[in-house]
PDB file of C-alpha atoms in Angstrom:
ATOM      1  CA  MET A   1      43.668-224.954  36.013  1.00 62.00           C
ATOM      2  CA  ARG A   2      46.495-224.263  33.544  1.00 62.00           C
ATOM      3  CA  VAL A   3      48.869-223.499  36.396  1.00 57.00           C
ATOM      4  CA  LYS A   4      48.116-226.867  38.017  1.00 53.00           C
ATOM      5  CA  LEU A   5      48.726-228.712  34.741  1.00 48.00           C
ATOM      6  CA  PHE A   6      51.962-226.817  34.233  1.00 52.00           C
ATOM      7  CA  ILE A   7      53.163-227.694  37.740  1.00 55.00           C
ATOM      8  CA  LEU A   8      52.250-231.371  37.259  1.00 51.00           C
ATOM      9  CA  ALA A   9      54.079-231.493  33.915  1.00 54.00           C
ATOM     10  CA  LEU A  10      57.125-229.828  35.435  1.00 51.00           C
ATOM     11  CA  LEU A  11      57.081-232.261  38.358  1.00 51.00           C
ATOM     12  CA  ALA A  12      56.867-235.234  35.965  1.00 54.00           C
ATOM     13  CA  ILE A  13      59.869-233.977  33.999  1.00 56.00           C
ATOM     14  CA  VAL A  14      61.958-233.460  37.139  1.00 47.00           C
ATOM     15  CA  CYS A  15      61.081-236.920  38.497  1.00 47.00           C
ATOM     16  CA  SER A  16      61.839-238.693  35.221  1.00 43.00           C
ATOM     17  CA  SER A  17      65.223-236.989  34.861  1.00 38.00           C
ATOM     18  CA  ALA A  18      66.129-237.922  38.438  1.00 36.00           C
ATOM     19  CA  GLN A  19      65.295-241.568  37.733  1.00 36.00           C
ATOM     20  CA  ALA A  20      67.371-241.598  34.556  1.00 36.00           C
ATOM     21  CA  GLN A  21      70.462-240.435  36.430  1.00 35.00           C
ATOM     22  CA  ASN A  22      70.207-243.219  39.018  1.00 34.00           C
ATOM     23  CA  PHE A  23      69.757-246.074  36.542  1.00 37.00           C
ATOM     24  CA  GLY A  24      72.539-248.552  35.902  1.00 43.00           C
ATOM     25  CA  ALA A  25      75.973-248.293  37.457  1.00 52.00           C
ATOM     26  CA  PRO A  26      75.270-245.737  40.205  1.00 50.00           C
ATOM     27  CA  TYR A  27      78.711-245.777  41.843  1.00 49.00           C
ATOM     28  CA  SER A  28      80.764-245.029  38.776  1.00 57.00           C
ATOM     29  CA  SER A  29      82.060-241.780  37.413  1.00 76.00           C
ATOM     30  CA  ILE A  30      83.447-241.786  33.904  1.00 86.00           C
ATOM     31  CA  LYS A  31      85.671-239.321  32.085  1.00 87.00           C
ATOM     32  CA  CYS A  32      86.776-239.651  28.479  1.00 87.00           C
ATOM     33  CA  LEU A  33      90.534-239.263  28.115  1.00 86.00           C
ATOM     34  CA  ASN A  34      91.068-240.099  24.444  1.00 85.00           C
ATOM     35  CA  VAL A  35      89.286-241.291  21.319  1.00 84.00           C
ATOM     36  CA  GLU A  36      91.267-243.516  18.978  1.00 84.00           C
ATOM     37  CA  LEU A  37      90.868-243.693  15.204  1.00 84.00           C
ATOM     38  CA  ASP A  38      89.834-247.357  15.452  1.00 85.00           C
ATOM     39  CA  GLY A  39      86.725-246.321  17.409  1.00 83.00           C
ATOM     40  CA  SER A  40      88.009-247.270  20.844  1.00 89.00           C
ATOM     41  CA  ILE A  41      87.628-244.908  23.783  1.00 90.00           C
ATOM     42  CA  THR A  42      90.063-244.473  26.669  1.00 90.00           C
ATOM     43  CA  VAL A  43      88.251-243.551  29.868  1.00 90.00           C
ATOM     44  CA  ARG A  44      88.897-242.995  33.546  1.00 90.00           C
ATOM     45  CA  ILE A  45      86.299-244.943  35.564  1.00 91.00           C
ATOM     46  CA  THR A  46      85.676-245.810  39.193  1.00 89.00           C
ATOM     47  CA  GLY A  47      84.274-248.944  40.768  1.00 88.00           C
ATOM     48  CA  GLU A  48      83.492-250.266  44.228  1.00 88.00           C
ATOM     49  CA  GLY A  49      83.869-253.707  45.750  1.00 87.00           C
ATOM     50  CA  ARG A  50      84.586-255.562  48.960  1.00 88.00           C
ATOM     51  CA  ASN A  51      88.305-255.629  48.129  1.00 87.00           C
ATOM     52  CA  ARG A  52      90.743-254.181  45.583  1.00 86.00           C
ATOM     53  CA  PHE A  53      90.244-256.984  43.042  1.00 90.00           C
ATOM     54  CA  ASP A  54      86.426-256.702  43.129  1.00 90.00           C
ATOM     55  CA  ALA A  55      86.559-252.894  42.866  1.00 88.00           C
ATOM     56  CA  LYS A  56      88.802-253.026  39.790  1.00 89.00           C
ATOM     57  CA  GLU A  57      86.593-255.691  38.204  1.00 92.00           C
ATOM     58  CA  GLN A  58      83.508-253.566  38.875  1.00 93.00           C
ATOM     59  CA  ALA A  59      85.209-250.521  37.319  1.00 91.00           C
ATOM     60  CA  ARG A  60      85.781-252.483  34.092  1.00 93.00           C
ATOM     61  CA  LYS A  61      82.138-253.625  34.099  1.00 94.00           C
ATOM     62  CA  ASN A  62      80.992-250.050  34.743  1.00 94.00           C
ATOM     63  CA  ALA A  63      83.006-248.789  31.756  1.00 94.00           C
ATOM     64  CA  VAL A  64      81.397-251.276  29.364  1.00 95.00           C
ATOM     65  CA  TYR A  65      77.948-250.600  30.846  1.00 95.00           C
ATOM     66  CA  GLU A  66      78.357-246.840  30.406  1.00 93.00           C
ATOM     67  CA  VAL A  67      79.310-247.235  26.738  1.00 92.00           C
ATOM     68  CA  MET A  68      76.395-249.606  26.121  1.00 94.00           C
ATOM     69  CA  PHE A  69      73.585-247.787  27.925  1.00 93.00           C
ATOM     70  CA  LYS A  70      74.610-244.194  28.702  1.00 90.00           C
ATOM     71  CA  GLY A  71      77.264-243.147  26.220  1.00 88.00           C
ATOM     72  CA  VAL A  72      80.472-241.293  27.008  1.00 87.00           C
ATOM     73  CA  GLN A  73      80.711-237.531  26.770  1.00 82.00           C
ATOM     74  CA  VAL A  74      83.727-236.584  24.683  1.00 77.00           C
ATOM     75  CA  GLU A  75      85.122-233.113  25.334  1.00 75.00           C
ATOM     76  CA  ASN A  76      84.259-230.580  22.602  1.00 70.00           C
ATOM     77  CA  GLN A  77      82.009-233.110  20.844  1.00 67.00           C
ATOM     78  CA  ARG A  78      78.290-233.159  21.347  1.00 67.00           C
ATOM     79  CA  ASN A  79      75.769-235.650  19.971  1.00 65.00           C
ATOM     80  CA  THR A  80      78.249-237.543  17.819  1.00 69.00           C
ATOM     81  CA  PRO A  81      78.135-241.307  17.285  1.00 71.00           C
ATOM     82  CA  LEU A  82      80.803-241.755  19.962  1.00 73.00           C
ATOM     83  CA  THR A  83      78.852-239.841  22.610  1.00 75.00           C
ATOM     84  CA  ARG A  84      75.614-241.775  22.108  1.00 86.00           C
ATOM     85  CA  PRO A  85      74.992-245.105  23.831  1.00 91.00           C
ATOM     86  CA  LEU A  86      75.162-248.244  21.712  1.00 92.00           C
ATOM     87  CA  ILE A  87      71.778-249.522  22.918  1.00 93.00           C
ATOM     88  CA  LEU A  88      69.061-246.956  22.313  1.00 91.00           C
ATOM     89  CA  GLU A  89      66.075-249.232  22.932  1.00 90.00           C
ATOM     90  CA  VAL A  90      63.837-248.189  25.820  1.00 90.00           C
ATOM     91  CA  ASN A  91      63.903-250.644  28.765  1.00 91.00           C
ATOM     92  CA  ALA A  92      66.601-252.722  27.047  1.00 92.00           C
ATOM     93  CA  ALA A  93      68.221-253.583  30.392  1.00 91.00           C
ATOM     94  CA  GLU A  94      64.992-255.237  31.551  1.00 93.00           C
ATOM     95  CA  LYS A  95      64.286-256.877  28.187  1.00 92.00           C
ATOM     96  CA  TYR A  96      67.763-258.442  27.949  1.00 94.00           C
ATOM     97  CA  ALA A  97      68.311-258.963  31.688  1.00 93.00           C
ATOM     98  CA  GLU A  98      69.197-262.649  31.355  1.00 94.00           C
ATOM     99  CA  TRP A  99      71.659-261.993  28.530  1.00 95.00           C
ATOM    100  CA  LEU A 100      73.225-259.093  30.479  1.00 95.00           C
ATOM    101  CA  SER A 101      73.653-261.265  33.576  1.00 95.00           C
ATOM    102  CA  ALA A 102      75.703-263.758  31.582  1.00 95.00           C
ATOM    103  CA  PHE A 103      77.585-261.005  29.727  1.00 95.00           C
ATOM    104  CA  PHE A 104      78.598-259.164  32.936  1.00 95.00           C
ATOM    105  CA  ALA A 105      79.210-262.274  35.060  1.00 94.00           C
ATOM    106  CA  ASP A 106      82.643-262.577  36.666  1.00 89.00           C
ATOM    107  CA  GLY A 107      84.913-263.701  33.854  1.00 88.00           C
ATOM    108  CA  GLY A 108      82.116-262.946  31.348  1.00 92.00           C
ATOM    109  CA  LYS A 109      82.288-261.872  27.730  1.00 94.00           C
ATOM    110  CA  TYR A 110      82.532-258.167  28.656  1.00 95.00           C
ATOM    111  CA  LYS A 111      86.275-258.671  29.282  1.00 94.00           C
ATOM    112  CA  ASP A 112      86.843-259.092  25.541  1.00 94.00           C
ATOM    113  CA  PHE A 113      85.957-255.430  25.025  1.00 95.00           C
ATOM    114  CA  VAL A 114      88.140-253.911  27.776  1.00 94.00           C
ATOM    115  CA  SER A 115      91.846-253.316  27.321  1.00 89.00           C
ATOM    116  CA  MET A 116      94.305-252.234  29.986  1.00 81.00           C
ATOM    117  CA  ASN A 117      96.960-251.225  27.399  1.00 70.00           C
ATOM    118  CA  ASP A 118      96.567-247.490  28.062  1.00 60.00           C
ATOM    119  CA  ARG A 119      97.227-247.874  31.764  1.00 57.00           C
ATOM    120  CA  LYS A 120     100.397-246.249  33.021  1.00 53.00           C
ATOM    121  CA  ASP A 121     102.273-247.309  36.128  1.00 49.00           C
ATOM    122  CA  HIS A 122     100.869-245.897  39.350  1.00 49.00           C
ATOM    123  CA  THR A 123      97.696-244.509  37.735  1.00 54.00           C
ATOM    124  CA  ASN A 124      95.304-246.815  39.571  1.00 57.00           C
ATOM    125  CA  GLN A 125      94.078-244.940  42.605  1.00 56.00           C
ATOM    126  CA  LYS A 126      92.293-246.012  45.724  1.00 59.00           C
ATOM    127  CA  VAL A 127      89.183-243.918  46.282  1.00 63.00           C
ATOM    128  CA  LYS A 128      88.182-243.142  49.865  1.00 59.00           C
ATOM    129  CA  LYS A 129      84.951-244.989  50.747  1.00 60.00           C
ATOM    130  CA  ASP A 130      83.260-245.687  54.068  1.00 68.00           C
ATOM    131  CA  ILE A 131      82.350-249.363  53.798  1.00 77.00           C
ATOM    132  CA  GLN A 132      83.647-250.654  50.481  1.00 81.00           C
ATOM    133  CA  VAL A 133      86.901-250.227  48.619  1.00 84.00           C
ATOM    134  CA  GLY A 134      86.849-247.917  45.601  1.00 85.00           C
ATOM    135  CA  TRP A 135      89.357-247.845  42.742  1.00 86.00           C
ATOM    136  CA  SER A 136      89.800-245.533  39.786  1.00 88.00           C
ATOM    137  CA  LEU A 137      91.215-247.100  36.603  1.00 89.00           C
ATOM    138  CA  THR A 138      92.207-246.056  33.110  1.00 91.00           C
ATOM    139  CA  VAL A 139      90.780-248.502  30.562  1.00 92.00           C
ATOM    140  CA  ARG A 140      90.216-248.626  26.827  1.00 93.00           C
ATOM    141  CA  ILE A 141      86.806-249.755  25.591  1.00 94.00           C
ATOM    142  CA  LYS A 142      86.818-251.387  22.172  1.00 94.00           C
ATOM    143  CA  ARG A 143      83.594-249.668  21.118  1.00 93.00           C
ATOM    144  CA  ALA A 144      83.574-250.795  17.461  1.00 92.00           C
ATOM    145  CA  GLU A 145      84.098-254.451  18.429  1.00 95.00           C
ATOM    146  CA  LEU A 146      81.443-254.188  21.136  1.00 95.00           C
ATOM    147  CA  LYS A 147      78.965-252.735  18.643  1.00 94.00           C
ATOM    148  CA  ALA A 148      79.665-255.542  16.160  1.00 95.00           C
ATOM    149  CA  TYR A 149      79.169-258.127  18.916  1.00 96.00           C
ATOM    150  CA  LEU A 150      75.851-256.589  20.012  1.00 95.00           C
ATOM    151  CA  GLU A 151      74.664-256.651  16.388  1.00 95.00           C
ATOM    152  CA  GLU A 152      75.743-260.294  16.072  1.00 95.00           C
ATOM    153  CA  GLU A 153      73.824-261.202  19.252  1.00 93.00           C
ATOM    154  CA  GLY A 154      70.706-259.391  18.021  1.00 92.00           C
ATOM    155  CA  ILE A 155      70.696-256.843  20.833  1.00 92.00           C
ATOM    156  CA  ILE A 156      70.966-253.917  18.412  1.00 92.00           C
ATOM    157  CA  LYS A 157      70.048-253.697  14.734  1.00 88.00           C
ATOM    158  CA  LYS A 158      72.627-253.246  11.984  1.00 80.00           C
TER     159      LYS A 158
END
């Protein structure tokens, strides 16, 4: 009996961790390049779209989404305020779905928190994809400003 309960518990843990990895922006990979003293984070992120413009736009959206819901792993730093996601509430994406749709709409408010200042010439790269176009970009996320905006909107508590 104990063995069966152990196996069921182990199976539940494996299934829940697999679901957590697939949530959100599934086609992005993010790598932290630099952390600035003003709280902004420079990352390398990928995005997919039907053309180059859409793929780059999706990469910017993916970067903001990762900072909001997943956090960004900073090399040699573990469980610091910068590595944790801004929104810690369970099922926040479902709860604020309408707000998120407007926030991440094309030309939406998310653009205010993404800077292309750290981009160097010829660093954008086309990523080989079967059906869609993929692009890898270097962007800076204004994490402190994004956090203040989420507090102002009532998404997270001060």
